[in-house]
């Protein structure tokens, strides 16, 4: 028996009801660094972690009968080097003392901790957050006050990360985590989901108003600049808030509602908060419905292409058409492109939709060319997602080949904003298109702020002046000046120019006066689906 005591790898001990250690085997020294003599007789405070003290005292209290047991009790003990070791205890009370075995589980506790925490900020990760959210929602059954999830996304994090480097980006995330800890209650869970996304789980709130107040506190706390790499970095955030009053709420749903609300806050320019409420819920249901119906629109032949002529403003006829997609669901009202294209863009449906428009437009234009035998171009719009995904040049080459349309009769339009957001893909695509002999155009030109430099960065043939510039010609001096600058730019760099959205005689006159040779607009000719 004595030999087994000597050889056992687990820690063996006797303890009295005050937690004082008695007999100890040599394994104690191996695991905790102290000699057996140093430990024996020491009061409980000397070896148990302060946070575990109360539980340990309760556990070791003298039981009311011989043979009482405890099982799988975990606490932390001080190692001689100052660190803490987790032990898992089993014990039985006999002859006035606890006879206990303990196993060192520090390594597995650390693994568990790592599995539940973000290594950079040491905040709980998604797994732990969702576990706590489920527990909080379960507590709502017991008549507790609402639970809220706040989804926080830093507004310019990517730009800061790209400019200052990843090390500085990491440091900023750590500072943000610290600041969030400072402004929130200890009972709130702050988690990092990855990237620049943080989530707060707050319980015991009075209601929606208090959840919004927490979000305001977060926005305010992040406004104060962060000192990073010797510079003051100001950080802004968008916060989405979702509040659960009902215990049947699903934790995943609550998180995704807060996520949706955050996107809404970001969409309205960032540095804002948004509450997920009934109207947002309705809008999302409508969007899902449109998305679902749009998936069937192509096979059900509900999509059409309308063509809007581009006309010379000196009265000498047409130079081409712009192909514009139309969706008329069977038995329902027509849905506007501004409504369904952003959804198609989000869901990748835009790629197959765009391909279909491209093929239809090429086939239609080839038929017109055969009939009219004139030099005309058909313009097809390409969205940001289409630019970023797939080989644009290859798709265009295939459409030209199958329709028999000459490359010089096709123009691909990309909006100024899409080109700025995906400058590398745009350059690749435009270079490939130029090699094929296809024309390229920058659409909605002059709507943003980077317009003047953009044509220098891409091989482009045509600029399409944004409708807002034309609309502002007669009453907005700034817009008039911008439009003038665009016309000079086009003239000096020999780019073709089209004025978009001419709706009135007065606008037509002003566009002519500006010196813009070609126009497109409801006044000249609306888009029409060929019969
Ligand atoms: P966009 O490329 O700027 O196309 C011109 C838009 O202005 C069209 O709207 C056209 O109907 C409208 N428009 C033309 N003249 C006037 C006018 O005098 N006044 C006003 N207020 N509007 C005028 P639509 O057809 O609703 O298309 C909206 C946008 O959707 C297009 O803007 C384009 O960016 C996108 N789009 C349309 N068809 C396609 C497509 O097949 N693929 C892709 N990727 N985008 C498309
Ligand atoms: Mg266009």
Coordinates of C-alpha atoms and ligand atoms in Angstrom, one line a residue:
X1 CA 0.0 0.0 0.0
X2 CA 2.8 2.4 1.0
X3 CA 4.6 1.6 -2.3
X4 CA 1.4 2.4 -4.3
X5 CA 1.2 5.7 -2.4
X6 CA 4.8 6.4 -3.4
X7 CA 4.4 5.5 -7.1
X8 CA 0.9 7.0 -7.9
X9 CA 1.0 9.6 -10.7
X10 CA -2.2 11.3 -9.4
X11 CA -2.0 13.4 -6.3
X12 CA -3.1 11.7 -3.1
X13 CA -3.9 13.5 0.1
X14 CA -5.7 13.6 3.3
X15 CA -7.4 16.9 4.4
X16 CA -9.1 18.1 7.5
X17 CA -12.5 19.9 7.5
X18 CA -10.7 23.3 7.3
X19 CA -8.8 22.3 4.1
X20 CA -5.5 21.7 5.8
X21 CA -3.3 19.2 4.0
X22 CA -2.1 16.1 5.9
X23 CA -0.6 13.1 4.3
X24 CA 0.7 13.8 0.8
X25 CA 2.4 11.5 -1.9
X26 CA 5.5 12.6 -3.9
X27 CA 3.3 13.4 -7.0
X28 CA 2.5 16.8 -5.3
X29 CA 6.1 17.8 -5.6
X30 CA 6.2 16.8 -9.3
X31 CA 3.0 18.8 -10.2
X32 CA 3.2 21.8 -7.9
X33 CA 6.9 22.2 -7.2
X34 CA 6.5 22.4 -3.4
X35 CA 8.1 19.7 -1.2
X36 CA 5.6 17.6 0.7
X37 CA 6.9 19.2 4.0
X38 CA 6.3 22.7 2.6
X39 CA 2.6 21.9 1.9
X40 CA 1.7 19.8 4.9
X41 CA -0.3 21.7 7.5
X42 CA -0.7 24.9 5.5
X43 CA -4.0 26.7 5.8
X44 CA -6.2 26.6 2.7
X45 CA -5.6 30.3 1.8
X46 CA -1.9 29.5 1.1
X47 CA -2.6 27.0 -1.7
X48 CA -6.0 27.7 -3.2
X49 CA -6.8 30.4 -5.8
X50 CA -8.7 33.3 -4.1
X51 CA -11.5 33.0 -6.6
X52 CA -11.9 29.3 -5.8
X53 CA -11.6 29.6 -2.0
X54 CA -15.2 29.8 -1.1
X55 CA -16.2 26.8 -3.2
X56 CA -13.3 24.8 -1.9
X57 CA -14.2 25.6 1.8
X58 CA -17.8 24.6 1.2
X59 CA -16.7 21.4 -0.5
X60 CA -14.4 20.3 2.3
X61 CA -16.7 21.2 5.2
X62 CA -16.9 18.3 7.7
X63 CA -19.9 16.2 6.4
X64 CA -22.6 15.0 8.7
X65 CA -21.8 11.3 8.1
X66 CA -18.9 9.0 7.6
X67 CA -18.4 7.8 4.0
X68 CA -19.7 11.1 2.5
X69 CA -18.2 11.7 -1.0
X70 CA -17.5 14.4 -3.5
X71 CA -16.7 13.9 -7.1
X72 CA -15.1 15.9 -10.0
X73 CA -14.6 19.1 -8.0
X74 CA -12.2 21.5 -9.9
X75 CA -10.1 24.3 -8.4
X76 CA -6.8 26.0 -8.9
X77 CA -3.7 25.5 -6.8
X78 CA -0.6 27.7 -6.5
X79 CA 2.5 26.2 -8.1
X80 CA 5.8 27.1 -6.5
X81 CA 6.8 29.2 -9.7
X82 CA 3.7 31.4 -9.0
X83 CA 1.5 29.9 -11.7
X84 CA -1.8 28.2 -11.1
X85 CA -2.6 24.6 -11.8
X86 CA -6.1 23.2 -12.3
X87 CA -6.9 20.0 -10.2
X88 CA -9.8 17.8 -10.5
X89 CA -10.7 16.2 -7.1
X90 CA -12.5 13.1 -5.9
X91 CA -12.8 12.4 -2.2
X92 CA -14.3 10.4 0.6
X93 CA -14.7 11.3 4.3
X94 CA -13.4 8.6 6.6
X95 CA -12.1 8.6 10.2
X96 CA -12.2 12.3 10.7
X97 CA -10.5 13.3 7.4
X98 CA -11.0 13.6 3.7
X99 CA -9.1 11.0 1.6
X100 CA -8.8 12.5 -1.8
X101 CA -7.2 12.0 -5.2
X102 CA -6.6 14.9 -7.5
X103 CA -5.6 15.0 -11.2
X104 CA -3.8 17.8 -12.9
X105 CA -6.1 19.0 -15.7
X106 CA -4.3 22.3 -16.4
X107 CA -3.4 21.5 -20.0
X108 CA -6.9 20.4 -21.0
X109 CA -8.4 23.5 -19.2
X110 CA -6.1 25.7 -21.3
X111 CA -7.1 23.9 -24.5
X112 CA -10.7 24.5 -23.6
X113 CA -10.0 28.1 -22.9
X114 CA -8.2 28.5 -26.2
X115 CA -11.1 26.9 -28.0
X116 CA -13.5 29.5 -26.6
X117 CA -11.4 32.7 -26.8
X118 CA -10.0 34.8 -29.6
X119 CA -6.2 34.5 -29.3
X120 CA -5.5 38.2 -30.2
X121 CA -7.8 40.1 -27.9
X122 CA -8.5 37.2 -25.4
X123 CA -12.2 38.0 -25.7
X124 CA -14.7 35.2 -25.9
X125 CA -15.2 33.9 -29.4
X126 CA -18.4 33.1 -31.3
X127 CA -18.7 29.7 -29.7
X128 CA -18.6 31.0 -26.1
X129 CA -20.8 34.0 -27.1
X130 CA -23.5 31.8 -28.5
X131 CA -23.4 29.6 -25.5
X132 CA -23.8 32.5 -23.2
X133 CA -26.6 34.0 -25.4
X134 CA -28.5 30.7 -25.2
X135 CA -28.2 30.7 -21.5
X136 CA -29.3 34.3 -21.2
X137 CA -32.3 33.6 -23.5
X138 CA -33.2 30.5 -21.3
X139 CA -33.2 32.8 -18.3
X140 CA -35.9 34.9 -19.9
X141 CA -38.3 32.0 -19.0
X142 CA -37.9 33.0 -15.4
X143 CA -39.3 36.4 -16.1
X144 CA -36.0 38.1 -16.5
X145 CA -35.7 41.5 -18.3
X146 CA -34.7 41.6 -22.0
X147 CA -31.5 40.4 -23.6
X148 CA -29.7 42.4 -26.3
X149 CA -27.1 41.7 -28.9
X150 CA -25.1 44.6 -30.2
X151 CA -23.1 43.9 -33.4
X152 CA -20.2 46.3 -33.9
X153 CA -18.2 46.8 -37.1
X154 CA -15.3 49.2 -37.3
X155 CA -15.9 51.6 -40.2
X156 CA -12.4 52.2 -41.7
X157 CA -10.5 49.2 -40.3
X158 CA -9.5 47.7 -43.6
X159 CA -8.0 51.0 -44.8
X160 CA -6.1 51.4 -41.5
X161 CA -4.9 47.8 -41.7
X162 CA -3.7 48.3 -45.3
X163 CA -2.0 51.6 -44.6
X164 CA -0.3 51.0 -41.3
X165 CA 0.3 47.2 -41.6
X166 CA -1.2 44.2 -39.9
X167 CA 0.8 44.6 -36.7
X168 CA -0.7 48.0 -36.1
X169 CA -4.1 46.6 -37.1
X170 CA -3.8 43.9 -34.5
X171 CA -2.8 46.4 -31.9
X172 CA -5.8 48.6 -32.7
X173 CA -8.1 45.6 -32.3
X174 CA -6.6 45.0 -28.8
X175 CA -7.1 48.7 -27.9
X176 CA -10.7 48.6 -29.1
X177 CA -11.3 45.5 -27.0
X178 CA -9.8 47.3 -24.0
X179 CA -12.0 50.3 -24.5
X180 CA -15.1 48.3 -24.9
X181 CA -14.3 46.6 -21.6
X182 CA -13.9 50.0 -19.9
X183 CA -17.4 51.3 -20.9
X184 CA -19.4 48.1 -20.4
X185 CA -20.7 46.4 -17.3
X186 CA -18.8 43.4 -15.9
X187 CA -21.9 41.3 -16.5
X188 CA -21.9 42.1 -20.3
X189 CA -20.1 39.6 -22.6
X190 CA -17.8 41.2 -25.2
X191 CA -16.8 38.8 -27.9
X192 CA -14.8 39.1 -31.1
X193 CA -16.1 37.2 -34.1
X194 CA -13.1 37.8 -36.2
X195 CA -11.8 40.6 -38.4
X196 CA -13.1 43.9 -37.1
X197 CA -16.4 42.5 -35.8
X198 CA -17.2 42.7 -32.1
X199 CA -20.4 41.6 -30.4
X200 CA -21.8 42.5 -27.0
X201 CA -24.4 40.4 -25.2
X202 CA -26.2 42.5 -22.5
X203 CA -28.7 41.1 -20.0
X204 CA -31.1 42.7 -17.5
X205 CA -32.0 45.6 -19.6
X206 CA -35.0 47.8 -19.1
X207 CA -36.0 47.6 -22.7
X208 CA -35.1 48.7 -26.2
X209 CA -34.2 52.2 -25.0
X210 CA -31.5 50.9 -22.6
X211 CA -30.0 48.7 -25.4
X212 CA -29.8 51.8 -27.6
X213 CA -28.2 53.7 -24.8
X214 CA -25.5 51.0 -24.5
X215 CA -24.9 51.2 -28.3
X216 CA -24.6 55.0 -28.0
X217 CA -22.0 54.5 -25.2
X218 CA -20.0 52.2 -27.5
X219 CA -20.1 54.7 -30.4
X220 CA -19.0 57.5 -28.1
X221 CA -16.2 55.5 -26.5
X222 CA -14.7 54.7 -29.9
X223 CA -14.8 58.3 -31.0
X224 CA -11.8 59.2 -28.8
X225 CA -8.6 58.7 -31.0
X226 CA -6.4 55.7 -30.5
X227 CA -2.6 56.3 -30.2
X228 CA -1.0 53.9 -32.6
X229 CA 2.4 53.8 -34.3
X230 CA 3.0 57.3 -33.1
X231 CA -0.1 58.7 -34.6
X232 CA -3.6 59.5 -33.4
X233 CA -6.1 57.2 -35.2
X234 CA -9.7 58.1 -35.1
X235 CA -12.0 55.1 -35.3
X236 CA -15.7 55.0 -36.1
X237 CA -18.1 52.2 -35.8
X238 CA -21.5 51.0 -37.0
X239 CA -23.7 49.2 -34.4
X240 CA -26.7 47.0 -35.0
X241 CA -28.9 46.3 -32.0
X242 CA -31.4 43.4 -31.6
X243 CA -33.4 43.0 -28.4
X244 CA -35.1 39.7 -27.3
X245 CA -38.1 39.8 -25.0
X246 CA -39.3 36.3 -25.8
X247 CA -37.6 33.2 -24.4
X248 CA -38.4 31.3 -27.6
X249 CA -36.0 33.6 -29.5
X250 CA -33.2 31.6 -31.2
X251 CA -29.7 32.9 -30.3
X252 CA -28.5 32.6 -33.9
X253 CA -31.5 34.6 -35.1
X254 CA -30.8 37.3 -32.6
X255 CA -27.2 37.6 -33.7
X256 CA -28.1 37.7 -37.4
X257 CA -30.8 40.3 -36.8
X258 CA -28.2 42.5 -35.1
X259 CA -25.9 41.8 -38.0
X260 CA -28.6 43.0 -40.5
X261 CA -29.2 46.1 -38.4
X262 CA -25.5 46.8 -38.4
X263 CA -25.4 46.6 -42.2
X264 CA -28.2 49.1 -42.3
X265 CA -26.3 51.4 -40.0
X266 CA -23.2 51.1 -42.2
X267 CA -25.2 51.6 -45.4
X268 CA -26.4 55.0 -44.2
X269 CA -22.8 56.2 -44.1
X270 CA -21.5 54.5 -40.9
X271 CA -20.9 55.9 -37.4
X272 CA -24.4 55.2 -36.6
X273 CA -26.6 52.7 -34.8
X274 CA -29.7 50.9 -36.0
X275 CA -32.3 48.9 -34.1
X276 CA -33.7 45.7 -35.6
X277 CA -37.4 46.4 -35.5
X278 CA -40.7 45.3 -37.2
X279 CA -40.2 47.5 -40.2
X280 CA -36.7 46.1 -40.8
X281 CA -38.1 42.6 -40.4
X282 CA -40.7 43.3 -43.0
X283 CA -38.2 44.8 -45.4
X284 CA -36.0 41.7 -45.1
X285 CA -39.0 39.3 -45.7
X286 CA -39.8 41.4 -48.8
X287 CA -36.2 41.2 -50.0
X288 CA -36.1 37.4 -49.5
X289 CA -39.3 37.1 -51.5
X290 CA -37.9 39.2 -54.4
X291 CA -34.7 37.2 -54.3
X292 CA -36.6 33.9 -54.4
X293 CA -38.8 35.0 -57.3
X294 CA -35.8 36.5 -59.2
X295 CA -34.2 33.1 -59.1
X296 CA -37.0 31.8 -61.3
X297 CA -37.3 34.8 -63.5
X298 CA -34.9 33.6 -66.2
X299 CA -36.3 30.1 -66.7
X300 CA -39.9 31.6 -66.6
X301 CA -38.9 34.1 -69.3
X302 CA -39.9 37.0 -67.1
X303 CA -36.8 39.0 -68.0
X304 CA -36.5 41.3 -71.1
X305 CA -34.0 43.7 -72.4
X306 CA -35.1 47.3 -73.2
X307 CA -32.9 49.5 -75.5
X308 CA -32.6 53.2 -75.1
X309 CA -31.2 55.1 -78.1
X310 CA -28.1 57.3 -77.8
X311 CA -28.6 60.2 -80.1
X312 CA -26.4 62.9 -81.7
X313 CA -27.4 66.2 -80.4
X314 CA -26.8 68.0 -83.7
X315 CA -29.8 66.0 -85.0
X316 CA -27.8 63.7 -87.2
X317 CA -29.2 60.4 -85.8
X318 CA -28.5 57.6 -83.6
X319 CA -25.1 56.3 -82.5
X320 CA -26.2 53.3 -80.5
X321 CA -28.4 51.9 -77.8
X322 CA -27.9 51.0 -74.2
X323 CA -29.3 47.6 -73.1
X324 CA -31.3 47.8 -69.9
X325 CA -32.7 44.8 -68.2
X326 CA -36.4 44.7 -67.3
X327 CA -38.2 42.3 -65.0
X328 CA -41.9 41.8 -65.4
X329 CA -43.0 38.8 -63.2
X330 CA -46.1 36.9 -64.4
X331 CA -49.2 38.2 -62.8
X332 CA -47.4 41.0 -60.9
X333 CA -46.2 44.6 -61.4
X334 CA -42.9 45.3 -63.0
X335 CA -40.0 45.4 -60.6
X336 CA -37.5 48.3 -61.0
X337 CA -33.8 47.4 -61.7
X338 CA -32.8 49.7 -58.8
X339 CA -34.8 47.3 -56.6
X340 CA -33.7 43.9 -57.8
X341 CA -30.2 44.5 -59.2
X342 CA -28.7 45.2 -55.7
X343 CA -30.2 41.9 -54.5
X344 CA -29.0 40.0 -57.5
X345 CA -25.6 41.5 -56.8
X346 CA -25.6 40.3 -53.2
X347 CA -26.7 36.8 -54.1
X348 CA -24.4 36.3 -57.2
X349 CA -27.4 36.0 -59.4
X350 CA -26.1 39.0 -61.2
X351 CA -23.5 36.8 -62.9
X352 CA -26.0 34.6 -64.8
X353 CA -28.4 37.5 -65.2
X354 CA -25.6 39.7 -66.7
X355 CA -24.5 36.9 -69.0
X356 CA -28.0 36.5 -70.3
X357 CA -28.3 40.3 -70.9
X358 CA -25.0 40.3 -72.7
X359 CA -25.9 37.5 -75.0
X360 CA -29.4 38.9 -75.7
X361 CA -28.0 42.4 -76.5
X362 CA -25.3 41.0 -78.8
X363 CA -27.8 38.9 -80.7
X364 CA -30.3 41.8 -81.0
X365 CA -27.6 44.2 -82.1
X366 CA -26.3 41.7 -84.7
X367 CA -29.8 41.4 -86.1
X368 CA -30.2 45.3 -86.3
X369 CA -26.8 45.7 -87.9
X370 CA -27.7 43.2 -90.6
X371 CA -30.9 45.1 -91.2
X372 CA -29.7 48.7 -91.0
X373 CA -26.1 48.3 -92.2
X374 CA -24.9 51.3 -90.1
X375 CA -22.1 51.9 -87.6
X376 CA -23.9 51.5 -84.3
X377 CA -22.9 50.3 -80.9
X378 CA -24.8 48.5 -78.2
X379 CA -23.8 49.3 -74.7
X380 CA -24.1 46.7 -71.9
X381 CA -23.8 47.5 -68.2
X382 CA -21.5 45.4 -66.0
X383 CA -21.8 45.5 -62.2
X384 CA -19.0 45.4 -59.6
X385 CA -19.6 41.8 -58.8
X386 CA -19.4 40.8 -62.5
X387 CA -16.1 42.6 -62.7
X388 CA -14.7 41.0 -59.7
X389 CA -15.8 37.5 -60.5
X390 CA -15.2 35.5 -63.6
X391 CA -13.3 36.3 -66.7
X392 CA -15.1 39.2 -68.3
X393 CA -13.0 39.1 -71.5
X394 CA -13.8 35.4 -72.1
X395 CA -17.5 35.9 -71.6
X396 CA -17.6 38.8 -74.0
X397 CA -15.5 36.9 -76.6
X398 CA -18.0 34.0 -76.4
X399 CA -21.0 36.3 -76.7
X400 CA -19.5 38.0 -79.8
X401 CA -18.7 34.7 -81.3
X402 CA -22.1 33.1 -80.9
X403 CA -24.0 36.2 -82.1
X404 CA -21.6 37.2 -84.9
X405 CA -21.6 40.8 -83.7
X406 CA -18.3 42.6 -84.6
X407 CA -16.3 43.6 -81.4
X408 CA -16.4 47.3 -82.5
X409 CA -20.2 47.3 -82.2
X410 CA -20.1 46.5 -78.5
X411 CA -19.4 48.8 -75.6
X412 CA -19.1 47.7 -72.0
X413 CA -20.2 50.2 -69.3
X414 CA -18.8 50.1 -65.8
X415 CA -20.0 52.7 -63.2
X416 CA -17.3 55.0 -61.8
X417 CA -17.9 53.7 -58.3
X418 CA -17.6 50.0 -59.3
X419 CA -14.3 50.9 -61.1
X420 CA -12.9 52.7 -58.1
X421 CA -13.9 49.9 -55.7
X422 CA -12.4 47.2 -57.9
X423 CA -9.7 49.1 -59.7
X424 CA -7.5 46.1 -60.5
X425 CA -10.3 43.9 -61.8
X426 CA -11.6 46.9 -63.8
X427 CA -8.2 47.5 -65.4
X428 CA -7.8 43.8 -66.2
X429 CA -11.2 43.7 -67.8
X430 CA -10.8 46.9 -69.7
X431 CA -7.4 45.8 -71.1
X432 CA -8.8 42.4 -72.2
X433 CA -11.8 44.1 -73.8
X434 CA -9.5 46.6 -75.7
X435 CA -7.5 43.7 -77.0
X436 CA -10.7 42.2 -78.4
X437 CA -11.6 45.5 -80.0
X438 CA -14.6 46.2 -77.7
X439 CA -15.3 49.8 -76.5
X440 CA -15.2 50.7 -72.8
X441 CA -17.2 53.3 -71.0
X442 CA -17.2 54.8 -67.5
X443 CA -20.9 55.2 -66.4
X444 CA -22.3 57.6 -63.9
X445 CA -19.2 59.7 -64.5
X446 CA -18.9 62.8 -62.2
X447 CA -21.1 61.3 -59.5
X448 CA -18.2 60.6 -57.2
X449 CA -15.1 62.5 -56.2
X450 CA -12.3 60.5 -58.0
X451 CA -13.7 61.1 -61.5
X452 CA -10.9 63.2 -63.0
X453 CA -8.1 60.8 -62.2
X454 CA -10.0 57.6 -63.2
X455 CA -9.7 57.8 -67.0
X456 CA -5.9 58.0 -66.6
X457 CA -5.9 54.7 -64.8
X458 CA -8.0 52.6 -67.2
X459 CA -8.1 52.2 -71.0
X460 CA -11.4 53.8 -71.6
X461 CA -13.2 55.2 -74.7
X462 CA -16.3 56.9 -73.4
X463 CA -17.5 58.8 -70.4
X464 CA -21.2 58.9 -69.6
X465 CA -22.0 62.1 -67.6
X466 CA -24.1 61.3 -64.6
X467 CA -27.8 62.3 -64.6
X468 CA -27.3 64.3 -61.4
X469 CA -24.9 66.6 -63.2
X470 CA -27.3 67.2 -66.1
X471 CA -30.2 67.7 -63.7
X472 CA -28.1 70.4 -61.8
X473 CA -27.0 72.3 -64.9
X474 CA -29.4 75.2 -64.7
X475 CA -29.4 75.8 -60.9
X476 CA -26.2 74.4 -59.4
X477 CA -23.1 76.3 -60.2
X478 CA -20.9 73.6 -58.7
X479 CA -22.4 70.9 -60.9
X480 CA -22.1 73.2 -64.0
X481 CA -18.4 73.6 -63.2
X482 CA -17.9 69.9 -62.8
X483 CA -19.7 69.2 -66.1
X484 CA -17.6 71.8 -67.9
X485 CA -14.4 70.2 -66.5
X486 CA -15.6 66.8 -67.7
X487 CA -16.3 68.1 -71.2
X488 CA -12.8 69.6 -71.4
X489 CA -11.3 66.4 -70.0
X490 CA -13.1 64.3 -72.7
X491 CA -12.1 66.7 -75.4
X492 CA -8.4 66.9 -74.4
X493 CA -8.1 63.1 -74.0
X494 CA -10.2 62.4 -77.1
X495 CA -12.8 60.4 -75.2
X496 CA -16.4 60.2 -76.4
X497 CA -19.0 61.8 -74.2
X498 CA -22.6 61.0 -73.6
X499 CA -24.9 63.2 -71.4
X500 CA -27.3 61.0 -69.4
X501 CA -30.9 61.6 -68.3
X502 CA -32.0 64.5 -70.6
X503 CA -35.6 65.1 -69.5
X504 CA -36.5 68.6 -70.6
X505 CA -35.9 71.0 -73.5
X506 CA -34.1 73.3 -71.2
X507 CA -31.7 70.5 -70.2
X508 CA -31.2 69.7 -73.9
X509 CA -30.3 73.2 -74.6
X510 CA -27.8 73.4 -71.7
X511 CA -26.2 70.1 -72.7
X512 CA -25.7 71.4 -76.3
X513 CA -24.3 74.6 -75.0
X514 CA -21.9 72.6 -72.8
X515 CA -20.6 71.1 -76.0
X516 CA -21.6 67.5 -75.3
X517 CA -22.1 65.8 -78.7
X518 CA -24.3 62.8 -77.7
X519 CA -27.2 62.4 -75.3
X520 CA -29.6 59.9 -73.8
X521 CA -32.8 60.6 -71.9
X522 CA -36.6 60.3 -71.7
X523 CA -37.0 63.5 -73.7
X524 CA -35.0 62.1 -76.7
X525 CA -36.2 58.5 -76.5
X526 CA -37.2 56.2 -73.6
X527 CA -35.9 52.6 -73.2
X528 CA -38.2 50.2 -75.2
X529 CA -38.4 46.5 -75.4
X530 CA -38.4 45.5 -79.1
X531 CA -41.5 43.6 -80.2
Ligands
LIG1 P1 -27.6 53.3 -66.0 O1 -26.6 52.5 -66.6 O2 -27.1 54.7 -65.6 O3 -28.8 53.4 -67.0 C1 -29.5 54.5 -67.2 C2 -30.7 54.5 -66.4 O4 -31.4 55.8 -66.5 C3 -31.8 53.5 -66.8 O5 -32.5 53.2 -65.6 C4 -32.7 54.4 -67.7 O6 -34.0 53.9 -67.8 C5 -32.7 55.7 -66.9 N1 -33.0 56.9 -67.7 C6 -32.8 57.0 -69.0 N2 -33.1 58.3 -69.4 C7 -33.6 58.9 -68.3 C8 -34.1 60.2 -68.0 O7 -34.2 61.1 -68.9 N3 -34.5 60.5 -66.7 C9 -34.3 59.6 -65.7 N4 -34.7 59.9 -64.5 N5 -33.8 58.3 -66.0 C10 -33.5 58.0 -67.2 P2 -32.9 51.7 -65.3 O8 -33.2 50.9 -66.6 O9 -33.8 51.7 -64.2 O10 -31.5 51.1 -64.8 C11 -30.9 51.5 -63.7 C12 -29.5 51.0 -63.6 O11 -29.5 49.6 -63.4 C13 -28.7 51.3 -64.8 O12 -28.2 52.6 -64.7 C14 -27.6 50.3 -64.7 O13 -26.6 50.7 -63.8 C15 -28.3 49.2 -64.0 N6 -28.6 48.2 -65.1 C16 -29.7 48.1 -65.9 N7 -29.6 47.1 -66.7 C17 -28.5 46.3 -66.3 C18 -27.9 45.1 -66.7 O14 -28.4 44.4 -67.6 N8 -26.8 44.7 -66.0 C19 -26.3 45.4 -65.0 N9 -25.2 45.0 -64.4 N10 -26.8 46.6 -64.6 C20 -27.9 47.1 -65.3
LIG2 MG1 -25.4 52.5 -68.1

